[in-house]
Short mmCIF file of C-alpha atoms in Angstrom, two decimals:
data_model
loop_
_atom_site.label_atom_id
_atom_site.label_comp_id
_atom_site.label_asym_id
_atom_site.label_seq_id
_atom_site.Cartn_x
_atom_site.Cartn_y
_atom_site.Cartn_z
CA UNK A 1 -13.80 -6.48 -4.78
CA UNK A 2 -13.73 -8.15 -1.63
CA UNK A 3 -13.25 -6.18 1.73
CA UNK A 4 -9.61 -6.50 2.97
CA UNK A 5 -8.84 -7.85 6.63
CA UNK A 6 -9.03 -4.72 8.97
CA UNK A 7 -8.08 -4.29 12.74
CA UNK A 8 -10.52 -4.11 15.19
CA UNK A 9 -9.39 -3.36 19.03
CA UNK A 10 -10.72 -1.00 21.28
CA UNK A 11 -7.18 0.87 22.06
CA UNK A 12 -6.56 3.98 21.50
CA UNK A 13 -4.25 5.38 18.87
CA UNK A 14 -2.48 8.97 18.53
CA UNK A 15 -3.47 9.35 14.59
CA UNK A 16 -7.21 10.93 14.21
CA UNK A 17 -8.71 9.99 18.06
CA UNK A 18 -8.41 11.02 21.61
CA UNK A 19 -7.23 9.23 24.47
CA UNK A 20 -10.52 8.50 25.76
CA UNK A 21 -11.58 6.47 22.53
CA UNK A 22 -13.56 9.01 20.51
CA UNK A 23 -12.48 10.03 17.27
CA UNK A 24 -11.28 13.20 16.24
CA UNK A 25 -12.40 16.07 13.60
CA UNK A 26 -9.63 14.76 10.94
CA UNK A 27 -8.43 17.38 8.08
CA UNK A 28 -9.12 15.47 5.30
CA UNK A 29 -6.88 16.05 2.10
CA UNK A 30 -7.78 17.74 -0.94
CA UNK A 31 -6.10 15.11 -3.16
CA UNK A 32 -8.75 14.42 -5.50
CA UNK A 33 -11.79 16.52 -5.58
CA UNK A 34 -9.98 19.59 -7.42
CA UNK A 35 -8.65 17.70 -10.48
CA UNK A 36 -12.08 16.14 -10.77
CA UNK A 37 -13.85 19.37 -10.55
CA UNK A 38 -11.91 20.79 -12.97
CA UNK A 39 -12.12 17.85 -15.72
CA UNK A 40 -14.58 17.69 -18.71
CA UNK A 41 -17.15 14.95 -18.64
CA UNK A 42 -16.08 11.01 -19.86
CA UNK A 43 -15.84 11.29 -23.86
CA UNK A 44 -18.03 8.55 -25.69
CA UNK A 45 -15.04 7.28 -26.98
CA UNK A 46 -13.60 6.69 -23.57
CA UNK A 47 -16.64 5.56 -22.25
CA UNK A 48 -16.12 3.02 -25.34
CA UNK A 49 -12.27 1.88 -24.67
CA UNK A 50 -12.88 1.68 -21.16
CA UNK A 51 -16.26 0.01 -21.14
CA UNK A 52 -15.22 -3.28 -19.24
CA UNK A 53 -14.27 -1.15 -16.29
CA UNK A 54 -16.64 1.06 -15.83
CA UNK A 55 -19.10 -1.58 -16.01
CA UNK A 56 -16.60 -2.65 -12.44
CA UNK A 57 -16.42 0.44 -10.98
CA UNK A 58 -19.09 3.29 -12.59
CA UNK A 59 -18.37 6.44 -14.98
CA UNK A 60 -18.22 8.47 -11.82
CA UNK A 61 -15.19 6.16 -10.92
CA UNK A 62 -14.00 6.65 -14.20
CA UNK A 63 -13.91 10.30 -14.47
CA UNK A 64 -11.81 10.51 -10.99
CA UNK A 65 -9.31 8.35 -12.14
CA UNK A 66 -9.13 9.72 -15.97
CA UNK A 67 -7.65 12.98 -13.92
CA UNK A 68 -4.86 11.31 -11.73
CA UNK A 69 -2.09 12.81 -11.25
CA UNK A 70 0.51 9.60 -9.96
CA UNK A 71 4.20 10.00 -9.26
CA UNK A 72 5.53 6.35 -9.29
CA UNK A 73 9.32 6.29 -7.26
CA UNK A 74 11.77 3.51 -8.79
CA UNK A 75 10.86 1.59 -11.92
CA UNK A 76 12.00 -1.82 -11.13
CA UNK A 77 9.89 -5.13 -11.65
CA UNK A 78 7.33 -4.15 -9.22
CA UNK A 79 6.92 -0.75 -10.34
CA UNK A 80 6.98 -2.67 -14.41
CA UNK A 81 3.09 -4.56 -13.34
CA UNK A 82 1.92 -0.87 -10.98
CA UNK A 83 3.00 1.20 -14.04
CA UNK A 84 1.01 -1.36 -16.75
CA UNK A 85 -2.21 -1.34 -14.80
CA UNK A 86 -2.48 2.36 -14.12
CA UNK A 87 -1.75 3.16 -17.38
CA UNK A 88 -4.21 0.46 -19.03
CA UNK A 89 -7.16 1.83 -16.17
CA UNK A 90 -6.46 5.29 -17.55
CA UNK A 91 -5.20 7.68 -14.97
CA UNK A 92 -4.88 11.04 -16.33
CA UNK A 93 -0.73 11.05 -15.83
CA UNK A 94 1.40 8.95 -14.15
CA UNK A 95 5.35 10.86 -13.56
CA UNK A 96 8.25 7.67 -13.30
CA UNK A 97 11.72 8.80 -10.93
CA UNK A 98 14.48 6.66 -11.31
CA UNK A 99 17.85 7.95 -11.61
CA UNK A 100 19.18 4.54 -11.90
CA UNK A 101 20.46 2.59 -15.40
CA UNK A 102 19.81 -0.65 -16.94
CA UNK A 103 21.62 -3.80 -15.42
CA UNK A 104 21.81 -7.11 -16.47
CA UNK A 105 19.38 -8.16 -13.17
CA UNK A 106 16.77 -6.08 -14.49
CA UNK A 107 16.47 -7.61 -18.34
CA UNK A 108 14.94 -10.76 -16.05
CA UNK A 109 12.79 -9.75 -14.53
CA UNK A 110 11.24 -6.18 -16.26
CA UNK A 111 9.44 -6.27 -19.38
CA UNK A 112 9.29 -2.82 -20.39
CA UNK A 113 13.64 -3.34 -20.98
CA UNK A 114 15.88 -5.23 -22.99
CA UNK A 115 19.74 -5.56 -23.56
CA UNK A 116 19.95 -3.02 -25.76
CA UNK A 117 18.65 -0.87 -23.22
CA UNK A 118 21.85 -1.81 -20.75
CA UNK A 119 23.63 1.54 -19.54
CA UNK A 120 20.65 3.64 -20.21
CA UNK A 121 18.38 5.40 -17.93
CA UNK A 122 15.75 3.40 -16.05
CA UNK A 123 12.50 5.26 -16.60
CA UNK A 124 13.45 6.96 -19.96
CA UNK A 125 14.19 3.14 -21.79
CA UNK A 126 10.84 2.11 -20.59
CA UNK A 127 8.54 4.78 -21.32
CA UNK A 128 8.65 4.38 -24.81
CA UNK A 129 6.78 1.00 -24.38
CA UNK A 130 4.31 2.48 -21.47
CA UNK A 131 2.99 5.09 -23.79
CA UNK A 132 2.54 2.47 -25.74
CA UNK A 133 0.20 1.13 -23.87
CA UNK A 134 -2.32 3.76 -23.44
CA UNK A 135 -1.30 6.41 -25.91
CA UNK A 136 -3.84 9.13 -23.84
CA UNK A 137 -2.23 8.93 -20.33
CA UNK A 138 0.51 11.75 -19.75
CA UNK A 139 3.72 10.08 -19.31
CA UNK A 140 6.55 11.91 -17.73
CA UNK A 141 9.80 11.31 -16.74
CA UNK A 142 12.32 12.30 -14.19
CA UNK A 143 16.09 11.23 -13.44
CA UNK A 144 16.95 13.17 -10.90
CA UNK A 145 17.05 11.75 -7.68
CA UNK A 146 14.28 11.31 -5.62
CA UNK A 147 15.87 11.91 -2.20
CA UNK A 148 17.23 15.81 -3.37
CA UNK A 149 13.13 16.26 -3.66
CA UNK A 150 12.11 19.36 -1.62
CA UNK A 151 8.50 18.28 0.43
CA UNK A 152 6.73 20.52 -2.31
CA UNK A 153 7.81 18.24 -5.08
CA UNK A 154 5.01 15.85 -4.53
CA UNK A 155 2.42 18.90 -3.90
CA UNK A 156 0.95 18.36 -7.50
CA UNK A 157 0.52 14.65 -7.44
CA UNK A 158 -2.95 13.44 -6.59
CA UNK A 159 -1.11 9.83 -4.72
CA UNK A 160 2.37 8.89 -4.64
CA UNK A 161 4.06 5.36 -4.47
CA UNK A 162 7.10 4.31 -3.44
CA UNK A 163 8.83 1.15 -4.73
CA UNK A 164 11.77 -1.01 -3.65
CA UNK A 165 13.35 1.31 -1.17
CA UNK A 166 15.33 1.51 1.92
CA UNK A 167 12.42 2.24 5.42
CA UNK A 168 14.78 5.72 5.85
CA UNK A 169 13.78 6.61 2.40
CA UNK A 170 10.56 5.43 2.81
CA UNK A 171 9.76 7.39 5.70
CA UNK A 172 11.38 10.75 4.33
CA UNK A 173 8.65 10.36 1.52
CA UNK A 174 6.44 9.56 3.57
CA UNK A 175 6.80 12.48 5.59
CA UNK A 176 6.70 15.31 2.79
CA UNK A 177 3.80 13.43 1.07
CA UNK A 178 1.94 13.66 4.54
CA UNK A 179 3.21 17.89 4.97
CA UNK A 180 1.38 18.14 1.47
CA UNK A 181 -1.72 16.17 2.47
CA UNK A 182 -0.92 13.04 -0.34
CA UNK A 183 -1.82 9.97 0.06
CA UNK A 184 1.82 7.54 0.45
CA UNK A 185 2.02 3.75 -0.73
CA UNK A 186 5.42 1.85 -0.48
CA UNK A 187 5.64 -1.61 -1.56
CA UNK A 188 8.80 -3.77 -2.01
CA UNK A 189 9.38 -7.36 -3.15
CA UNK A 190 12.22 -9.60 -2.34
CA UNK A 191 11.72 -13.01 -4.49
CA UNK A 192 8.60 -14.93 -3.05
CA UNK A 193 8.17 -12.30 -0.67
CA UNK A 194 6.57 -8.75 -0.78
CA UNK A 195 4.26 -5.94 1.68
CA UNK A 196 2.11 -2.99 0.54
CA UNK A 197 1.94 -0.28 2.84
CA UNK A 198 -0.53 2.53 3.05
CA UNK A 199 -0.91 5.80 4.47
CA UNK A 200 -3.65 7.68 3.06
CA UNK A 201 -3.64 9.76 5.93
CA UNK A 202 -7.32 10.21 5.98
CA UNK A 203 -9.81 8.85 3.95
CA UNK A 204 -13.35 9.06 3.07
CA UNK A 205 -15.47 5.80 0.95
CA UNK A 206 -18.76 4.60 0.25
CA UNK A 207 -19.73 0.73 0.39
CA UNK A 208 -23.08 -0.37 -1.03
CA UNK A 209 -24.55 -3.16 0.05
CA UNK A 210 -28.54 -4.25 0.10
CA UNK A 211 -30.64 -2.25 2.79
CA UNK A 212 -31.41 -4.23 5.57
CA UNK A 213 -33.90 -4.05 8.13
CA UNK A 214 -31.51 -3.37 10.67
CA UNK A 215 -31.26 0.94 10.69
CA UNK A 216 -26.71 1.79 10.42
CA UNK A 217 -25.63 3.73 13.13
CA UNK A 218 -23.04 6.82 12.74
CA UNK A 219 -20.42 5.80 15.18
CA UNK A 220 -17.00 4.28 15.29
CA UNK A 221 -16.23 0.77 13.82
CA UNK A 222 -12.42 0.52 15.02
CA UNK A 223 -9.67 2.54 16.56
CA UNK A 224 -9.45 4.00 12.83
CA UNK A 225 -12.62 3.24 11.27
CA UNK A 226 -15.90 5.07 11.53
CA UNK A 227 -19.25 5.02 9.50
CA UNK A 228 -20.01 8.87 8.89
CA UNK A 229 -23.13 8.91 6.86
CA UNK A 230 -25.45 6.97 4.98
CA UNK A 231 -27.92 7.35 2.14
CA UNK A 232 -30.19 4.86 0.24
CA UNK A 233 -31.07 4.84 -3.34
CA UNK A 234 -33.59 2.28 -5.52
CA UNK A 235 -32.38 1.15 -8.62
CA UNK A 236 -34.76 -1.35 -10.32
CA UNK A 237 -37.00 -2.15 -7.78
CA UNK A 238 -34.12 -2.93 -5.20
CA UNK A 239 -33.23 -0.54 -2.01
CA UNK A 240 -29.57 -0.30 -1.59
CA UNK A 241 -27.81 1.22 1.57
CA UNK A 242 -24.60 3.76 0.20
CA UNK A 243 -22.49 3.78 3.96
CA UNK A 244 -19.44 6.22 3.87
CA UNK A 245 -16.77 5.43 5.86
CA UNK A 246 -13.76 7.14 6.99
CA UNK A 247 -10.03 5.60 7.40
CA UNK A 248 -7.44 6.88 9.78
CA UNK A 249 -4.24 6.18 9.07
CA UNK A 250 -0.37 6.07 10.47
CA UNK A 251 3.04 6.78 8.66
CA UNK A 252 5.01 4.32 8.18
CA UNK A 253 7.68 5.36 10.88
CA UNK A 254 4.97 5.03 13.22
CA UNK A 255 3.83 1.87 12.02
CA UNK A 256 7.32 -0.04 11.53
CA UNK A 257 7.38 0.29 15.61
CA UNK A 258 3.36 -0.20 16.38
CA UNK A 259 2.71 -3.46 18.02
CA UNK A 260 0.45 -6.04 16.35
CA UNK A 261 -3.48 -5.31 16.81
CA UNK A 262 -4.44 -7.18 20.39
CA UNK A 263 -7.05 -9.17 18.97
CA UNK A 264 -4.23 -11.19 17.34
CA UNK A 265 -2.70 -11.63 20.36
CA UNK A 266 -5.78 -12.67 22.07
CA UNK A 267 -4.48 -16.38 22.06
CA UNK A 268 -1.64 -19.01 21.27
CA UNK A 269 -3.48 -19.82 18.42
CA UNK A 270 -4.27 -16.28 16.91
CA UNK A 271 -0.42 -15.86 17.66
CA UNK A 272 0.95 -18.97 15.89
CA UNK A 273 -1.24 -17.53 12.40
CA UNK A 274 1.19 -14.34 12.39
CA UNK A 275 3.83 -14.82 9.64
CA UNK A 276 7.41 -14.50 10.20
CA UNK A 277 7.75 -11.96 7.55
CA UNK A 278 6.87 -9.20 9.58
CA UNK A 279 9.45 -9.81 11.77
CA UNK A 280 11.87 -10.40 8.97
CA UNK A 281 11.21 -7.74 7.34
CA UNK A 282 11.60 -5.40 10.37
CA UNK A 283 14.28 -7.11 10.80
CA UNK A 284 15.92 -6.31 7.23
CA UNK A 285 14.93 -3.18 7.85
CA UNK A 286 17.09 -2.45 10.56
CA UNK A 287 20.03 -4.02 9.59
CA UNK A 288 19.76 -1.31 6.48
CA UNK A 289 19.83 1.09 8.69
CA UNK A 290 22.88 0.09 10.81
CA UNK A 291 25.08 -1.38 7.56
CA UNK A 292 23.90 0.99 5.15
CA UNK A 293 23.35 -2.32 2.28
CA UNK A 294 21.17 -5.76 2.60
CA UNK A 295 22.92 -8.40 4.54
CA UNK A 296 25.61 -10.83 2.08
CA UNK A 297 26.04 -14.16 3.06
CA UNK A 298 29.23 -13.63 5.23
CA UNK A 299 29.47 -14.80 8.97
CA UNK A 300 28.61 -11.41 10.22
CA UNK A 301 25.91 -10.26 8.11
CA UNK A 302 23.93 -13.36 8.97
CA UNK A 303 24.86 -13.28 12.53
CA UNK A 304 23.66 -9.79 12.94
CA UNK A 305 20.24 -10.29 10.71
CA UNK A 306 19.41 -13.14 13.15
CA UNK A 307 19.68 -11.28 15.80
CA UNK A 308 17.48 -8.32 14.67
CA UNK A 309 14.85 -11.14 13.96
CA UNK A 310 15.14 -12.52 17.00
CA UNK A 311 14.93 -9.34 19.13
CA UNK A 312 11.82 -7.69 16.59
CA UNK A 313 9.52 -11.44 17.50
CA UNK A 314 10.18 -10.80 20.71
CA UNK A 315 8.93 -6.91 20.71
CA UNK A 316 5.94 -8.93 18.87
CA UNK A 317 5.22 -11.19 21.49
CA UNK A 318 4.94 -13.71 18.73
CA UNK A 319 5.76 -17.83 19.74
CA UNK A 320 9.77 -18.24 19.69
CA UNK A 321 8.69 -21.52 17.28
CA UNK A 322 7.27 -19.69 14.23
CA UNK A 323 10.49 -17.88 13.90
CA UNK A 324 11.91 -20.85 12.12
CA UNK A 325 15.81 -21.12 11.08
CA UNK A 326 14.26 -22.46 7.60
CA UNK A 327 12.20 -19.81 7.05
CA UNK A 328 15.15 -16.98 8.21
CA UNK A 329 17.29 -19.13 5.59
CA UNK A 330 14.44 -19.14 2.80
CA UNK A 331 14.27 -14.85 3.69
CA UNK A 332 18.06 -14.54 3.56
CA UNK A 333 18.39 -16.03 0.61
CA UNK A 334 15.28 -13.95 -1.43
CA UNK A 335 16.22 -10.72 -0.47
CA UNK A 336 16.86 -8.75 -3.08
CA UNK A 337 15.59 -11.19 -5.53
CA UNK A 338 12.80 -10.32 -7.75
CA UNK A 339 10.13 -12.65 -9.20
CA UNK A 340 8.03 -12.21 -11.79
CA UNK A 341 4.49 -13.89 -10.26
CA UNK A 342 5.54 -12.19 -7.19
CA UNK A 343 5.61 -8.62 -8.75
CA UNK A 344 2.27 -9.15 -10.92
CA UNK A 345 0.22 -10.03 -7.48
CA UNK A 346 1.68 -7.15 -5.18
CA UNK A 347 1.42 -4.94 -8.91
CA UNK A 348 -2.02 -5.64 -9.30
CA UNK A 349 -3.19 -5.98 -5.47
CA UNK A 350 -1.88 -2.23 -5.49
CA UNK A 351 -2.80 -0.51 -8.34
CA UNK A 352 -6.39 -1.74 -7.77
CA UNK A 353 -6.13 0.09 -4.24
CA UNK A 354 -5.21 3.11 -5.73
CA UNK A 355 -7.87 2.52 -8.14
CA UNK A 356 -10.53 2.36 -5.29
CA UNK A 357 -8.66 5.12 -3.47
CA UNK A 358 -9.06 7.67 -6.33
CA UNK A 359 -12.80 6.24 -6.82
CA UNK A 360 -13.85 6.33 -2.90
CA UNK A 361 -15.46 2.97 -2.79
CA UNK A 362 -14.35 -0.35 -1.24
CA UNK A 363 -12.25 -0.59 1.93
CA UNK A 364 -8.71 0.20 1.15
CA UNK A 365 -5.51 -1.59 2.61
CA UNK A 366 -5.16 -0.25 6.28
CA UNK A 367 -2.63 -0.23 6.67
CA UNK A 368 -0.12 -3.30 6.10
CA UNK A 369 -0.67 -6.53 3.45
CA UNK A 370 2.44 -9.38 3.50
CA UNK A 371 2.60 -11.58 0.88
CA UNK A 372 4.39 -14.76 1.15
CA UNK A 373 4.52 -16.40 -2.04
CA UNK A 374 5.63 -19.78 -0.77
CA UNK A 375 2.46 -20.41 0.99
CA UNK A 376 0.49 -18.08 -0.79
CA UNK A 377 -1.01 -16.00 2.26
CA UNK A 378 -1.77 -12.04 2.09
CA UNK A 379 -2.75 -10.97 5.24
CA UNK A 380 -3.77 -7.43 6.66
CA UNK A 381 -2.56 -6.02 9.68
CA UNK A 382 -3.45 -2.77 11.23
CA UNK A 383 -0.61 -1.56 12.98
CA UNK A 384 -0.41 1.99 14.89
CA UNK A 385 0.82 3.34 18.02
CA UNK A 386 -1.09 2.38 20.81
CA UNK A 387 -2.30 3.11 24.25
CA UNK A 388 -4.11 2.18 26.92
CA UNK A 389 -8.02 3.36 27.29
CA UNK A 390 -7.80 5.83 30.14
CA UNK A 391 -10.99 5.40 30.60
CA UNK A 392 -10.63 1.82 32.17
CA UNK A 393 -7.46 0.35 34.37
CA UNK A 394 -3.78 0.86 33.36
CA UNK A 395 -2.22 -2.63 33.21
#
């Protein structure tokens, strides 16, 4: 899999490094070494099932991900593609929350639901067909609500996501998951728009590439990315370079007010390729939390949502033109919305982070991706608090 898009400015950032650039000692969380040294070895006959994807990703790879432990938060359409490709990878168990029922909005756009599911439990009318799928992953589920969950709920989960939910929410996850070292993913989709978010607090992966002649240094990459070690191995006659790298990451509280990474900023053309969706979804955001619901279509609603959009561009220095009254219309008019090639891309682009996240190879998502369906753009952005290098001037 290709590497994502990753930040690189020479700021300093409070998560994982010190003021004067260096990074720091991180704790790094035990959120998958002690299921995996606990686990018996692959089975042949997993080792047969699965054999396309270890072929992708190794046995080793495997055997991590066999003994996941995933709690998934809200089982709407988004959650319907996360939920499928977990389960068909073969984490070890995968627990569903949803205390909501059945609606008529959700028979068009889930496929683990159907009408004569309306009125019933979320999670519990669609796990019959997810065991389905994969009759050896644990399947559990829970109707209570998420929100009355104490911090030490999500102690025994190996990674936690968080679907189709409010920022407050969110964050409150967000928080406990961090108190319990876990790594946190929200994602949300409204119609041909959608974002992944990550905070894996710290994390530790290996990239292999061919040895060049060229010796890697162990030093810092980015404000939150670092080389830590490397290794070589020969397989076949060829010399390949194993690189472990660490990831520092930010909550998503801290992240929903970061700026966007300088070298973005750099120029009027770097500034004119941000999307609007990050300020629209900020915006959205914030209107949530001042109305309590999503913004109808009345006078005020609309009035108010444009002006959150209008004030978040400006706190991200972005061009005045690419927040576009079309595009704010287009937004307006999604939200809340869910589409079924939207949900399978952000599904899939997820689950196969958390799939590299539980494996410790490739670069993972640091630390936001927006998708905008109508012009078919994912881009990365690295986004955490800030300061200046007090090492150099103070503008």
């Amino acid at each position: 899999m290709a590497e994502h898009p990753h930040s690189t400015n020479g700021t300093t950032i409070l998560n994982g490094v010190a003021l004067n650039g260096a990074l720091l000692p991180p704790v790094v969380p035990a959120a998958v070494a002690p299921a995996a040294a606990s686990a018996q070895p692959i089975s042949a006959d997993e080792i047969a099932l699965y054999d396309r994807q270890i072929r992708l990703w190794g046995v080793k790879a495997q055997e991590k991900l066999r003994t996941a432990n995933i709690l998934l938060i809200t089982l709407k359409a988004l959650a319907n593609e996360i939920a499928k490709n977990l389960v068909l990878a073969g984490i070890g168990s995968l627990t569903i929350v949803d205390g909501d029922a059945v609606v008529d909005d959700d028979l068009g756009s889930q496929f683990f639901v159907s009408d004569q599911h309306l009125g019933m439990n979320r999670a519990e009318a669609a796990a019959p067909q997810i065991r389905k799928l994969n009759p050896r992953v644990r399947l559990h589920v829970d109707t209570e609500d998420i929100m009355l969950k104490p911090p030490e709920y999500f102690s025994p989960f190996n990674l936690v996501i968080a679907t189709d939910m409010t920022l407050r929410d969110m964050s409150t996850i967000n928080a406990s998951c961090r108190l319990c070292g876990r790594p946190f993913y929200a994602s949300g989709s409204h119609g041909f728009y959608g974002f992944i978010f990550a905070d894996l607090i710290t994390h530790d992966y290996v990239i292999e590439r061919e040895k060049s002649n060229v010796p890697t240094i162990v030093r810092p990459e980015t404000a939150t990315r670092s080389i830590i070690a490397t290794t070589t191995k020969r397989e076949h006659g060829k010399l390949t370079e194993l690189v472990t790298k660490r990831e520092i990451y930010s909550p998503i509280l801290l992240a929903n007010s970061s700026p966007i990474p300088a070298e973005h900023l750099v120029s009027r053309r770097r500034r004119l390729q941000i999307p609007p969706l990050l300020t629209c979804l900020r915006a959205l955001w914030a209107f949530e939390s001042i109305s309590g619901k999503i913004p109808s279509h009345s006078r005020a609603d609309l009035e108010l949502f444009t002006a959150l959009a209008t004030e978040k561009h400006k706190e991200l220095q972005l061009p005045a033109e690419t927040l576009r009254s079309e595009f704010l219309r287009s937004f307006l008019q999604n939200i809340g919305s869910e589409l079924a090639p939207i949900t399978a891309f952000l599904g899939g682009q997820l689950a196969q982070d958390v799939i590299n996240v539980l494996g410790q190879r490739e670069q993972p998502i640091q630390n936001l991706l927006l998708f905008d369906g109508e012009d078919s753009r994912g881009p990365v952005y690295a986004l955490h608090p800030i300061f200046p290098d007090l090492d150099g001037p103070i503008a």
